[in-house]
Amino acid sequence: MIFRELFSDNKILEAIESFGYEELTEIQEKVIPSILESKDILACSKTGSGKTAAYILPIIKSLSENFTDGIRAVIICPTREICLQIEEQIAGLAYYYEKISYISIYGGNDQDSFVKQKNALSKGVNIVVATPGRLLSHMALGYINYEKLQFLVLDEADEMLDMGFYEDIMKVLTYLPSRQTLLFSATMPQKIKVLAEKILKEPIIIDLNKSKPADEINQLAYLVYPDNKLKLLFYVLNNYQYKRAIVFASTKTSAGNIYKKLKESKYNVIAIDSSYNQLQRIETIRKFKTRENIILVSTNLLSRGVDIEDVELIINYEIPEKVEDYVHRIGRTARAGKTGLAISLIQPSEFSYFQRIEKFMNKTVEKFSCPEEIGNSPVYEIVRKSKQNYKRRSFKRKNQ
Ligand code: AMP
């Protein structure tokens, strides 16, 4: 789904574009329409899945369409670092809306910051991102007016409960008027369900944890320069065992090229992409299932829902930008309790995608240099979050 289907104002679309987001992530696709319909939400979604933008975008849309002064949204999260990350996304996504104001409120800083926070809160800053303890300290001093409050978000709720914030959260809630409440948690233990029952009204429940890759899938990666990728693909196909392998590419053009090169080199290969009609698709999958062809080159088209047994090897020739596409792709192997291997060929421009994938899975995938005959390998560098996906620019910090 593309953002234009849900958002029509060019100001928000331009901000989304400058972050480099092309399509909604899975969590965004699942929660944004319900948030826009004013529903309460209980969403189970990991860091890195795009959940922050999933709630910020509808909040910005609502504020921009019906602007008033005053506190309209309170976002409560466990730590100062997360506060700052959320604030950074608000700064970017609300960039073209001059009037929308926001602030992050967390403890452990100096008196000056406390006074700045106090001033913004007393003036009625629109969006407050806060850790529970510091928010309560301000609330105790009596200058916060929640009359205009429309949204309450609890982000990383499971972590907040683990950190012992339950009492603080409940205390904050007693001061809030009725509003739309959005509860996001990386996991869904019993205590989150209990909290949800207490604070949500007829919530829409979305659990993306099922999308985590199975433990039976062994994952590894090679670091490679783009010019050597094809040679590396041949190497992988020649040196790993499989009865059937799927090679995933990110575009139709790339899938076409890979297919052509493999075919020229006499691999037993077939390809599928979105330009195939239903009959062609069925026939292609039949040939692959019956092992008439043992290597299938595909775009993401095939990554979801197609149950082909005994695919022992998945190769990500290109790393998908969306975390869930990676999970779905590698989920084509290790089905029905069997084991399987997923090998990703990562070039430097894809490092940031892969880092997001690892963060989402909460797992580090073992990475290898290319074998000598293929050539040098790039060094795997951590790409700083602020450099990922969007143009750097100076954000205005408002109301401080
Ligand atoms: P989260 O911690 O779940 O909010 O995920 C944040 C990461 O997801 C950041 O790296 C964002 O830039 C990225 N992200 C959010 N929405 C999208 C999108 N629609 N497409 C690509 N990346 C996104």
Short mmCIF file of C-alpha atoms and ligand atoms in Angstrom, two decimals:
data_model
loop_
_atom_site.label_atom_id
_atom_site.label_comp_id
_atom_site.label_asym_id
_atom_site.label_seq_id
_atom_site.Cartn_x
_atom_site.Cartn_y
_atom_site.Cartn_z
CA MET A 1 0.00 0.00 0.00
CA ILE A 2 1.30 3.47 -0.78
CA PHE A 3 0.90 6.45 1.51
CA ARG A 4 -1.18 8.43 -1.01
CA GLU A 5 -4.03 5.95 -0.45
CA LEU A 6 -4.33 7.14 3.16
CA PHE A 7 -2.93 10.65 3.16
CA SER A 8 -3.76 13.35 0.65
CA ASP A 9 -2.01 16.47 1.95
CA ASN A 10 1.19 17.15 0.03
CA LYS A 11 2.88 18.46 3.16
CA ILE A 12 2.74 15.09 4.88
CA LEU A 13 3.45 13.19 1.65
CA GLU A 14 6.54 15.29 1.01
CA ALA A 15 7.81 14.65 4.53
CA ILE A 16 7.23 10.92 4.10
CA GLU A 17 9.09 11.02 0.80
CA SER A 18 12.05 12.83 2.33
CA PHE A 19 12.39 9.94 4.80
CA GLY A 20 12.66 7.67 1.77
CA TYR A 21 9.53 5.66 2.64
CA GLU A 22 7.91 4.32 -0.50
CA GLU A 23 5.31 1.92 0.83
CA LEU A 24 3.71 1.33 4.21
CA THR A 25 5.34 -1.32 6.35
CA GLU A 26 3.16 -4.21 7.49
CA ILE A 27 2.37 -2.67 10.88
CA GLN A 28 1.58 0.66 9.23
CA GLU A 29 -0.75 -1.01 6.78
CA LYS A 30 -2.52 -2.80 9.61
CA VAL A 31 -2.88 0.00 12.16
CA ILE A 32 -3.08 3.33 10.32
CA PRO A 33 -6.56 2.80 8.79
CA SER A 34 -7.96 1.83 12.22
CA ILE A 35 -6.27 4.76 13.96
CA LEU A 36 -7.77 7.07 11.33
CA GLU A 37 -11.17 5.59 12.22
CA SER A 38 -10.58 6.62 15.85
CA LYS A 39 -10.30 3.03 17.11
CA ASP A 40 -8.26 2.00 20.15
CA ILE A 41 -5.37 -0.27 19.20
CA LEU A 42 -3.36 -3.04 20.81
CA ALA A 43 -0.43 -3.73 18.52
CA CYS A 44 2.38 -6.18 19.01
CA SER A 45 5.25 -4.98 16.87
CA LYS A 46 9.01 -4.88 17.22
CA THR A 47 11.32 -1.91 17.12
CA GLY A 48 12.36 -1.43 13.51
CA SER A 49 8.98 -2.41 12.08
CA GLY A 50 7.96 1.19 11.46
CA LYS A 51 5.58 1.40 14.42
CA THR A 52 6.60 4.92 15.43
CA ALA A 53 5.51 6.40 12.11
CA ALA A 54 2.42 4.16 12.29
CA TYR A 55 1.02 6.26 15.12
CA ILE A 56 2.75 9.58 14.42
CA LEU A 57 1.34 9.96 10.91
CA PRO A 58 -2.34 9.72 11.92
CA ILE A 59 -1.69 12.09 14.84
CA ILE A 60 -0.10 14.65 12.52
CA LYS A 61 -2.93 14.21 10.00
CA SER A 62 -5.55 14.81 12.67
CA LEU A 63 -3.75 17.84 14.14
CA SER A 64 -3.17 19.44 10.75
CA GLU A 65 -6.78 19.02 9.64
CA ASN A 66 -8.23 20.37 12.83
CA PHE A 67 -5.59 22.52 14.46
CA THR A 68 -6.02 23.88 17.97
CA ASP A 69 -3.56 24.89 20.64
CA GLY A 70 -3.25 22.67 23.66
CA ILE A 71 -1.97 19.19 24.41
CA ARG A 72 -3.53 16.91 21.80
CA ALA A 73 -1.32 13.83 22.06
CA VAL A 74 0.72 12.26 24.84
CA ILE A 75 3.20 9.54 23.92
CA ILE A 76 4.66 7.65 26.86
CA CYS A 77 7.76 5.53 26.36
CA PRO A 78 10.34 3.88 28.64
CA THR A 79 13.61 5.78 28.11
CA ARG A 80 15.15 9.09 27.19
CA GLU A 81 16.74 7.52 24.07
CA ILE A 82 13.38 6.32 22.79
CA CYS A 83 11.84 9.72 23.58
CA LEU A 84 14.49 11.37 21.42
CA GLN A 85 14.02 8.89 18.56
CA ILE A 86 10.27 9.49 18.58
CA GLU A 87 10.79 13.24 18.72
CA GLU A 88 13.15 13.00 15.74
CA GLN A 89 10.47 11.26 13.68
CA ILE A 90 7.84 13.83 14.71
CA ALA A 91 10.26 16.62 13.76
CA GLY A 92 10.70 15.12 10.29
CA LEU A 93 7.12 14.12 9.60
CA ALA A 94 5.59 17.37 10.91
CA TYR A 95 8.31 19.45 9.25
CA TYR A 96 6.00 21.31 6.86
CA TYR A 97 3.34 22.07 9.47
CA GLU A 98 4.58 25.26 11.07
CA LYS A 99 1.95 25.31 13.80
CA ILE A 100 2.34 21.81 15.19
CA SER A 101 4.52 21.88 18.28
CA TYR A 102 6.11 19.03 20.21
CA ILE A 103 8.54 18.38 23.02
CA SER A 104 10.19 15.44 24.70
CA ILE A 105 10.11 15.24 28.45
CA TYR A 106 12.57 13.01 30.25
CA GLY A 107 14.48 13.13 33.47
CA GLY A 108 18.11 13.32 34.36
CA ASN A 109 18.83 16.64 32.67
CA ASP A 110 19.58 20.07 34.07
CA GLN A 111 17.38 22.72 35.64
CA ASP A 112 17.27 24.68 32.34
CA SER A 113 15.69 21.75 30.57
CA PHE A 114 13.13 21.35 33.34
CA VAL A 115 12.14 24.99 32.96
CA LYS A 116 11.90 24.65 29.15
CA GLN A 117 9.72 21.57 29.58
CA LYS A 118 7.56 23.41 32.12
CA ASN A 119 7.10 26.38 29.76
CA ALA A 120 6.14 24.18 26.81
CA LEU A 121 3.72 22.15 28.91
CA SER A 122 2.08 25.23 30.44
CA LYS A 123 1.68 26.79 26.98
CA GLY A 124 -0.04 23.63 25.75
CA VAL A 125 2.51 22.10 23.37
CA ASN A 126 0.58 19.84 20.91
CA ILE A 127 2.53 16.59 21.20
CA VAL A 128 4.24 15.49 24.40
CA VAL A 129 6.67 12.57 24.25
CA ALA A 130 7.55 11.58 27.80
CA THR A 131 8.95 9.04 30.17
CA PRO A 132 6.37 8.29 32.88
CA GLY A 133 8.35 9.47 35.92
CA ARG A 134 9.26 12.88 34.56
CA LEU A 135 5.78 13.48 33.23
CA LEU A 136 4.37 12.78 36.69
CA SER A 137 6.83 15.25 38.26
CA HIS A 138 5.48 17.96 35.96
CA MET A 139 1.89 16.89 36.51
CA ALA A 140 2.33 17.15 40.27
CA LEU A 141 3.15 20.86 39.86
CA GLY A 142 -0.28 21.50 38.40
CA TYR A 143 0.32 23.44 35.18
CA ILE A 144 -0.65 20.77 32.65
CA ASN A 145 -4.08 21.05 31.05
CA TYR A 146 -5.29 17.91 29.27
CA GLU A 147 -8.72 19.22 28.21
CA LYS A 148 -7.87 19.03 24.48
CA LEU A 149 -6.25 15.60 24.66
CA GLN A 150 -7.19 13.37 21.76
CA PHE A 151 -4.51 10.63 21.65
CA LEU A 152 -2.63 8.64 24.26
CA VAL A 153 0.11 6.34 22.99
CA LEU A 154 1.96 3.85 25.18
CA ASP A 155 5.03 2.78 23.21
CA GLU A 156 7.21 -0.21 24.16
CA ALA A 157 4.65 -0.94 26.86
CA ASP A 158 6.16 -4.32 27.78
CA GLU A 159 9.49 -2.68 28.49
CA MET A 160 7.80 -0.03 30.62
CA LEU A 161 6.12 -2.73 32.70
CA ASP A 162 9.43 -4.63 33.01
CA MET A 163 11.04 -1.41 34.25
CA GLY A 164 8.38 -1.12 36.97
CA PHE A 165 6.43 1.79 35.50
CA TYR A 166 2.97 0.22 35.94
CA GLU A 167 1.98 2.40 38.91
CA ASP A 168 3.28 5.56 37.25
CA ILE A 169 1.37 4.84 34.05
CA MET A 170 -1.86 4.18 35.92
CA LYS A 171 -1.36 7.39 37.89
CA VAL A 172 -0.89 9.43 34.69
CA LEU A 173 -4.03 7.82 33.26
CA THR A 174 -6.20 8.93 36.17
CA TYR A 175 -5.59 12.54 35.13
CA LEU A 176 -6.49 12.07 31.45
CA PRO A 177 -9.90 12.70 29.94
CA SER A 178 -11.47 10.16 27.58
CA ARG A 179 -9.39 9.82 24.40
CA GLN A 180 -8.20 7.38 21.73
CA THR A 181 -5.58 5.06 23.24
CA LEU A 182 -2.92 3.21 21.23
CA LEU A 183 -0.92 0.54 23.02
CA PHE A 184 2.25 -0.72 21.30
CA SER A 185 4.32 -3.54 22.72
CA ALA A 186 7.15 -5.69 21.32
CA THR A 187 5.69 -8.77 23.02
CA MET A 188 2.27 -9.76 24.27
CA PRO A 189 2.70 -11.27 27.75
CA GLN A 190 -0.28 -11.69 30.07
CA LYS A 191 0.43 -8.42 31.89
CA ILE A 192 0.08 -6.46 28.63
CA LYS A 193 -3.28 -8.12 27.98
CA VAL A 194 -4.38 -7.15 31.50
CA LEU A 195 -3.24 -3.55 30.98
CA ALA A 196 -5.01 -3.47 27.61
CA GLU A 197 -8.23 -4.68 29.18
CA LYS A 198 -8.03 -1.91 31.76
CA ILE A 199 -7.27 1.01 29.48
CA LEU A 200 -8.54 0.22 25.94
CA LYS A 201 -12.09 0.40 24.63
CA GLU A 202 -13.00 -2.34 22.13
CA PRO A 203 -9.50 -2.31 20.69
CA ILE A 204 -8.40 -3.60 17.30
CA ILE A 205 -5.74 -6.21 18.13
CA ILE A 206 -2.80 -6.72 15.79
CA ASP A 207 -0.07 -9.22 16.58
CA LEU A 208 2.88 -9.17 14.19
CA ASN A 209 5.05 -11.42 16.32
CA LYS A 210 3.93 -14.35 14.27
CA SER A 211 6.02 -12.77 11.51
CA LYS A 212 9.29 -13.56 13.28
CA PRO A 213 11.43 -16.09 11.39
CA ALA A 214 11.43 -19.66 12.69
CA ASP A 215 14.49 -20.82 14.63
CA GLU A 216 14.90 -23.72 12.20
CA ILE A 217 16.09 -21.31 9.50
CA ASN A 218 19.87 -20.94 9.50
CA GLN A 219 20.81 -17.51 8.27
CA LEU A 220 24.15 -16.30 6.98
CA ALA A 221 25.36 -13.49 4.76
CA TYR A 222 28.19 -12.57 2.41
CA LEU A 223 29.58 -9.04 2.11
CA VAL A 224 30.06 -8.22 -1.53
CA TYR A 225 30.61 -5.36 -3.96
CA PRO A 226 27.82 -5.04 -6.56
CA ASP A 227 30.13 -5.97 -9.47
CA ASN A 228 30.92 -9.31 -7.85
CA LYS A 229 27.40 -10.29 -6.87
CA LEU A 230 26.66 -12.48 -9.85
CA LYS A 231 29.93 -14.41 -9.41
CA LEU A 232 29.06 -14.86 -5.76
CA LEU A 233 25.61 -16.14 -6.67
CA PHE A 234 27.19 -18.80 -8.90
CA TYR A 235 29.56 -19.68 -6.06
CA VAL A 236 26.69 -20.10 -3.59
CA LEU A 237 24.66 -22.20 -6.01
CA ASN A 238 27.70 -24.40 -6.69
CA ASN A 239 28.85 -24.83 -3.10
CA TYR A 240 25.73 -25.27 -1.01
CA GLN A 241 23.44 -28.28 -1.18
CA TYR A 242 19.79 -28.03 -2.11
CA LYS A 243 17.07 -29.88 -3.89
CA ARG A 244 15.35 -26.63 -4.69
CA ALA A 245 16.52 -23.02 -4.27
CA ILE A 246 14.77 -19.68 -4.61
CA VAL A 247 16.76 -16.58 -5.57
CA PHE A 248 14.97 -13.39 -4.56
CA ALA A 249 15.55 -10.10 -6.35
CA SER A 250 14.00 -6.77 -5.47
CA THR A 251 12.88 -5.69 -8.95
CA LYS A 252 11.51 -7.32 -12.06
CA THR A 253 14.49 -6.08 -14.08
CA SER A 254 16.99 -7.54 -11.69
CA ALA A 255 15.11 -10.86 -11.53
CA GLY A 256 15.10 -10.93 -15.34
CA ASN A 257 18.86 -10.34 -15.50
CA ILE A 258 19.65 -12.99 -12.94
CA TYR A 259 17.45 -15.48 -14.76
CA LYS A 260 19.17 -14.71 -18.07
CA LYS A 261 22.69 -15.09 -16.66
CA LEU A 262 21.85 -18.34 -14.87
CA LYS A 263 20.19 -19.73 -17.97
CA GLU A 264 23.22 -18.77 -20.11
CA SER A 265 25.42 -20.63 -17.65
CA LYS A 266 23.24 -23.73 -17.97
CA TYR A 267 21.65 -23.73 -14.55
CA ASN A 268 18.31 -25.50 -14.35
CA VAL A 269 16.40 -22.30 -13.67
CA ILE A 270 12.93 -20.82 -14.08
CA ALA A 271 11.62 -17.36 -13.18
CA ILE A 272 8.40 -15.78 -12.03
CA ASP A 273 7.33 -12.18 -11.70
CA SER A 274 4.24 -10.00 -11.47
CA SER A 275 3.85 -9.74 -15.25
CA TYR A 276 2.96 -13.44 -15.41
CA ASN A 277 -0.73 -14.25 -15.61
CA GLN A 278 -2.33 -16.70 -13.22
CA LEU A 279 -1.89 -19.70 -15.53
CA GLN A 280 1.78 -18.94 -16.12
CA ARG A 281 2.32 -18.62 -12.38
CA ILE A 282 0.64 -21.95 -11.65
CA GLU A 283 2.66 -23.65 -14.36
CA THR A 284 5.94 -22.15 -13.12
CA ILE A 285 5.27 -23.24 -9.56
CA ARG A 286 4.28 -26.71 -10.77
CA LYS A 287 7.59 -27.08 -12.61
CA PHE A 288 9.49 -25.94 -9.54
CA LYS A 289 7.52 -28.21 -7.21
CA THR A 290 8.09 -31.25 -9.42
CA ARG A 291 11.78 -30.33 -9.78
CA GLU A 292 11.63 -29.92 -13.51
CA ASN A 293 13.48 -26.75 -12.61
CA ILE A 294 15.37 -26.60 -9.34
CA ILE A 295 16.23 -22.90 -9.13
CA LEU A 296 13.46 -20.33 -9.11
CA VAL A 297 14.21 -16.62 -9.53
CA SER A 298 11.49 -14.45 -8.08
CA THR A 299 10.58 -10.98 -6.96
CA ASN A 300 8.77 -10.46 -3.64
CA LEU A 301 5.67 -11.75 -5.40
CA LEU A 302 6.45 -15.24 -4.21
CA SER A 303 7.56 -14.31 -0.72
CA ARG A 304 4.13 -14.62 0.88
CA GLY A 305 1.77 -17.47 1.26
CA VAL A 306 3.13 -19.93 -1.31
CA ASP A 307 3.73 -23.25 0.35
CA ILE A 308 6.38 -25.19 -1.50
CA GLU A 309 7.98 -27.96 0.50
CA ASP A 310 11.66 -28.84 0.50
CA VAL A 311 13.09 -25.51 -0.51
CA GLU A 312 16.38 -25.92 1.30
CA LEU A 313 18.03 -22.75 0.14
CA ILE A 314 16.84 -19.14 -0.08
CA ILE A 315 19.20 -16.58 -1.58
CA ASN A 316 18.55 -12.88 -1.12
CA TYR A 317 20.37 -11.53 -4.15
CA GLU A 318 19.14 -8.11 -3.09
CA ILE A 319 18.22 -7.21 0.47
CA PRO A 320 14.61 -6.11 0.76
CA GLU A 321 13.99 -2.66 2.14
CA LYS A 322 11.09 -3.90 4.22
CA VAL A 323 11.90 -6.09 7.19
CA GLU A 324 8.76 -8.17 6.78
CA ASP A 325 9.66 -8.98 3.16
CA TYR A 326 12.88 -10.53 4.44
CA VAL A 327 10.97 -12.54 7.02
CA HIS A 328 8.46 -13.72 4.43
CA ARG A 329 11.16 -14.56 1.88
CA ILE A 330 13.22 -16.70 4.22
CA GLY A 331 10.00 -18.23 5.55
CA ARG A 332 9.82 -20.14 2.23
CA THR A 333 12.34 -22.53 3.72
CA ALA A 334 12.29 -24.64 6.91
CA ARG A 335 8.59 -25.27 6.50
CA ALA A 336 6.77 -28.00 8.38
CA GLY A 337 9.49 -28.30 11.00
CA LYS A 338 12.35 -28.95 8.55
CA THR A 339 15.58 -26.96 8.58
CA GLY A 340 16.64 -24.59 5.85
CA LEU A 341 19.33 -22.10 4.93
CA ALA A 342 18.92 -18.43 3.97
CA ILE A 343 21.93 -16.67 2.46
CA SER A 344 21.94 -12.91 1.91
CA LEU A 345 24.34 -11.19 -0.46
CA ILE A 346 24.79 -7.73 1.04
CA GLN A 347 26.37 -4.83 -0.81
CA PRO A 348 27.30 -1.59 1.01
CA SER A 349 24.17 0.32 -0.10
CA GLU A 350 22.10 -2.40 1.60
CA PHE A 351 23.89 -2.37 4.96
CA SER A 352 21.24 -0.16 6.55
CA TYR A 353 18.42 -2.45 5.39
CA PHE A 354 20.20 -5.44 6.83
CA GLN A 355 20.84 -3.69 10.11
CA ARG A 356 17.14 -2.94 10.41
CA ILE A 357 16.38 -6.59 9.72
CA GLU A 358 18.80 -7.75 12.42
CA LYS A 359 17.37 -5.26 14.88
CA PHE A 360 13.87 -6.48 14.17
CA MET A 361 14.86 -10.13 14.61
CA ASN A 362 16.95 -9.24 17.65
CA LYS A 363 19.64 -11.44 16.14
CA THR A 364 23.04 -10.99 14.50
CA VAL A 365 23.45 -12.94 11.29
CA GLU A 366 26.95 -14.36 10.72
CA LYS A 367 28.68 -12.54 7.86
CA PHE A 368 31.45 -13.84 5.60
CA SER A 369 33.84 -12.20 3.16
CA CYS A 370 33.71 -13.37 -0.43
CA PRO A 371 35.95 -16.34 -1.27
CA GLU A 372 39.28 -15.20 -2.73
CA GLU A 373 38.47 -16.15 -6.31
CA ILE A 374 35.55 -13.72 -6.28
CA GLY A 375 37.41 -10.65 -5.04
CA ASN A 376 37.62 -8.20 -2.15
CA SER A 377 34.78 -7.70 0.25
CA PRO A 378 33.53 -4.46 1.75
CA VAL A 379 33.82 -3.93 5.51
CA TYR A 380 30.46 -4.19 7.26
CA GLU A 381 29.83 -0.74 8.73
CA ILE A 382 27.04 0.22 11.05
CA VAL A 383 25.00 2.93 9.32
CA ARG A 384 23.86 5.52 11.80
CA LYS A 385 20.09 5.75 12.10
CA SER A 386 20.01 9.42 11.17
CA LYS A 387 21.72 8.61 7.88
CA GLN A 388 19.24 5.93 6.98
CA ASN A 389 16.63 6.66 4.40
CA TYR A 390 16.18 10.32 4.64
CA LYS A 391 17.94 13.47 3.63
CA ARG A 392 19.70 15.19 6.45
CA ARG A 393 18.29 18.56 7.28
CA SER A 394 18.07 20.82 10.25
CA PHE A 395 14.89 20.22 12.12
CA LYS A 396 13.31 23.03 13.96
CA ARG A 397 12.80 22.24 17.59
CA LYS A 398 9.75 24.03 18.70
CA ASN A 399 8.47 25.43 21.95
CA GLN A 400 11.71 25.04 23.81
P1 AMP B 1 10.29 1.63 14.58
O1 AMP B 1 11.41 1.55 15.60
O2 AMP B 1 9.42 0.41 14.62
O3 AMP B 1 9.55 2.89 14.63
O4 AMP B 1 11.01 1.55 13.13
C1 AMP B 1 11.86 2.60 12.74
C2 AMP B 1 12.60 2.28 11.46
O5 AMP B 1 11.71 1.96 10.40
C3 AMP B 1 13.37 3.51 11.04
O6 AMP B 1 14.62 3.09 10.50
C4 AMP B 1 12.47 4.12 9.99
O7 AMP B 1 13.17 4.96 9.12
C5 AMP B 1 11.93 2.87 9.31
N1 AMP B 1 10.62 3.04 8.61
C6 AMP B 1 9.47 3.48 9.15
N2 AMP B 1 8.48 3.47 8.22
C7 AMP B 1 9.03 3.02 7.07
C8 AMP B 1 8.51 2.76 5.74
N3 AMP B 1 7.23 2.95 5.43
N4 AMP B 1 9.38 2.30 4.81
C9 AMP B 1 10.68 2.08 5.13
N5 AMP B 1 11.22 2.30 6.35
C10 AMP B 1 10.40 2.75 7.32
#
